[in-house]
Short mmCIF file of C-alpha atoms in Angstrom, two decimals:
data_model
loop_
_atom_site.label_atom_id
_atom_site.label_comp_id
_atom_site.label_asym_id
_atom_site.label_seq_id
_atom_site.Cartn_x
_atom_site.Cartn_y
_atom_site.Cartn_z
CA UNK V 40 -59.41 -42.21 -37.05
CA UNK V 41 -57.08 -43.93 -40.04
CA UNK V 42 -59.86 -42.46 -41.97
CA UNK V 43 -59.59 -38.99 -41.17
CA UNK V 44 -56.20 -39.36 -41.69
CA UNK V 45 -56.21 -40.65 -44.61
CA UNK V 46 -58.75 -38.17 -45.89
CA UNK V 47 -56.50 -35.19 -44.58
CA UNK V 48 -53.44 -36.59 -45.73
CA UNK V 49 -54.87 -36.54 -49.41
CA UNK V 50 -56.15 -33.43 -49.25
CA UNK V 51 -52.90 -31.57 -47.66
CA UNK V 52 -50.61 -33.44 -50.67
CA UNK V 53 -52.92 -31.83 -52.99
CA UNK V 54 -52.97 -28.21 -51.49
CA UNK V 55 -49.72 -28.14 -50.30
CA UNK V 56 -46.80 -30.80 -52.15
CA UNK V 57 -46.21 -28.01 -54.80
CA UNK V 58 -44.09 -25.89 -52.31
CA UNK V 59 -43.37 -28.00 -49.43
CA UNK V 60 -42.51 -31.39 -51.13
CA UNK V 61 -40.62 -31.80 -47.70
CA UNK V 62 -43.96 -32.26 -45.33
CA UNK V 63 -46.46 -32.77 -47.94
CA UNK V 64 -44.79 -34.53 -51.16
CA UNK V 65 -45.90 -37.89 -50.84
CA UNK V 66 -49.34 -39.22 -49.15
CA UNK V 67 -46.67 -40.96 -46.18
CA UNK V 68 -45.05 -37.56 -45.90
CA UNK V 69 -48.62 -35.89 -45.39
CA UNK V 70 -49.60 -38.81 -43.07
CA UNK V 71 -46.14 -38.12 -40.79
CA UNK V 72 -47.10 -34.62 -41.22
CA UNK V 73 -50.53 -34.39 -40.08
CA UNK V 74 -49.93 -36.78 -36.99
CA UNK V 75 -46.98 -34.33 -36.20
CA UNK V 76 -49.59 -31.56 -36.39
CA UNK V 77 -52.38 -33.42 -34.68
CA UNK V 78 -50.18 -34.17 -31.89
CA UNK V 79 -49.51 -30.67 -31.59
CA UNK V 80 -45.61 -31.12 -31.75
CA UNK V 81 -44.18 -28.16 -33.21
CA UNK V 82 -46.90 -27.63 -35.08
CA UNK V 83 -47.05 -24.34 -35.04
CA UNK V 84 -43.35 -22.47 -35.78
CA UNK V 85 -42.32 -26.17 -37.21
CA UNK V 86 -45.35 -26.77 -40.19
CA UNK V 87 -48.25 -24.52 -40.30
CA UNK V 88 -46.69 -20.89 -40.43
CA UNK V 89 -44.39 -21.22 -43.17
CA UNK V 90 -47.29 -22.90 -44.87
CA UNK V 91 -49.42 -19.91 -43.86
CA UNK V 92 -46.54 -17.61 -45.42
CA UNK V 93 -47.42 -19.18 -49.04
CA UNK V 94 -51.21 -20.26 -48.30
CA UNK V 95 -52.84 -17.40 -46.28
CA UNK V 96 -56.10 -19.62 -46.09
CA UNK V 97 -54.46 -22.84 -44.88
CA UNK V 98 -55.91 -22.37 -41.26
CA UNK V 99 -59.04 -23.08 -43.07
CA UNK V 100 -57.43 -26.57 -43.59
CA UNK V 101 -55.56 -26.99 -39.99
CA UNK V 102 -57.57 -25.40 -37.74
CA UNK V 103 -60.76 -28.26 -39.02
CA UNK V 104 -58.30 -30.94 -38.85
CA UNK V 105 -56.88 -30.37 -35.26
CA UNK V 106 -60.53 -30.17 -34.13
CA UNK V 107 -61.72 -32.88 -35.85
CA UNK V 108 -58.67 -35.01 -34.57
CA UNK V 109 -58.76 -34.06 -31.20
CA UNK V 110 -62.35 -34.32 -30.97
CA UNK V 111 -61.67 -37.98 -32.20
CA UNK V 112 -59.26 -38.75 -29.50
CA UNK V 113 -61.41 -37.34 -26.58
CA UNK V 114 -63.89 -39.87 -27.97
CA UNK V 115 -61.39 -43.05 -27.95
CA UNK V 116 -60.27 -42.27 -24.56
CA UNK V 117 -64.26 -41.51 -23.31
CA UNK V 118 -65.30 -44.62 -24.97
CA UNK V 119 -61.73 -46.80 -23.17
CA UNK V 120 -63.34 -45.00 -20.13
CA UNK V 121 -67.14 -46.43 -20.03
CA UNK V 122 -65.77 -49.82 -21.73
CA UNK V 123 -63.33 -50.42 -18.36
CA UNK V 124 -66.45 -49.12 -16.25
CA UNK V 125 -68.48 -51.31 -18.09
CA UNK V 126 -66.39 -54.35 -17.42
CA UNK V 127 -65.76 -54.03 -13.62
CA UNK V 128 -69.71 -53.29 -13.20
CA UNK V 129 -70.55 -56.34 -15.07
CA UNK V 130 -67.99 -58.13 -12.73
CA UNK V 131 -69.40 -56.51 -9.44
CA UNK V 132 -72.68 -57.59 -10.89
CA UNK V 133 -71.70 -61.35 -11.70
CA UNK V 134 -70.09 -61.63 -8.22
CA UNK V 135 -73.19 -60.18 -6.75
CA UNK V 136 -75.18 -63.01 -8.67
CA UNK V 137 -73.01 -65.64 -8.11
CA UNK V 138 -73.08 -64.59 -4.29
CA UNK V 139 -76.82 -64.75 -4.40
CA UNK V 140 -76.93 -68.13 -6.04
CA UNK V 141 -74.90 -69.43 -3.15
CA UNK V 142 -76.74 -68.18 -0.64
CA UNK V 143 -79.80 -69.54 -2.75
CA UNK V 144 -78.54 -73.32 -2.93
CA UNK V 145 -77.31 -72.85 1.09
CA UNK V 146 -81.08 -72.22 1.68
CA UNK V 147 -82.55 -75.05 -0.52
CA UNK V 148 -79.93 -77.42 0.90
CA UNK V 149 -81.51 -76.59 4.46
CA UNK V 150 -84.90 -77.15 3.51
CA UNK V 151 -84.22 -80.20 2.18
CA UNK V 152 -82.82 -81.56 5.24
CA UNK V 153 -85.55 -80.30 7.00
CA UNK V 154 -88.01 -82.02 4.92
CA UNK V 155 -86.09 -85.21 4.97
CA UNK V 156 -86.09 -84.87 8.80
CA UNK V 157 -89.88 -84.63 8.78
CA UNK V 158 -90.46 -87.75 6.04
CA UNK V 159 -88.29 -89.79 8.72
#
């Protein structure tokens, strides 16, 4: 994710520090910027149509990155998802185990005092 960041925020300081040294002048500007935008916080009215009044074709730039972003946080919060099913599965299956092993040893014990019963 700090990678396609990183990558946009480079790219938008290039295209776009010229006119709007106020969002895009500095790499950390772009970076502020482009979460702003990725967020979706006033994106629209706030950043990307006055851009789009000087650059026509900046939607080309935006439109990719907000997809690409968003696509990227569906995946953290899918992959937080599985990892917490993941975890309580593996401890439903280690109680279930553990359980079993009990119930295992209760049995052996048992026998043994069986056979012991039968050697005496």
């Amino acid at each position: 994710m700090a990678i396609i960041f990183y990558i946009g925020a480079v790219i938008a300081t290039k295209l776009f520090a010229h006119e709007f040294p106020i969002w895009f002048g500095s790499i950390g500007k772009s970076l502020y910027s482009l979460f702003q935008i990725m967020t979706l916080e006033s994106w629209s009215m706030g950043i990307v149509r006055p851009v789009m009044e000087v650059y026509p074709f900046a939607w080309m730039f935006f439109v990719p990155f907000i997809l690409i972003t968003s696509f990227a946080v569906v995946n953290v919060l899918v992959g937080l998802i599985v990892n917490s099913m993941h975890d309580a599965h593996s401890e439903e299956a280690t109680e279930a185990t553990d359980a079993y092993r009990d119930d295992v040893i209760k049995q052996l014990n048992e026998i043994s005092k069986r056979l012991d019963k039968i050697e005496r």
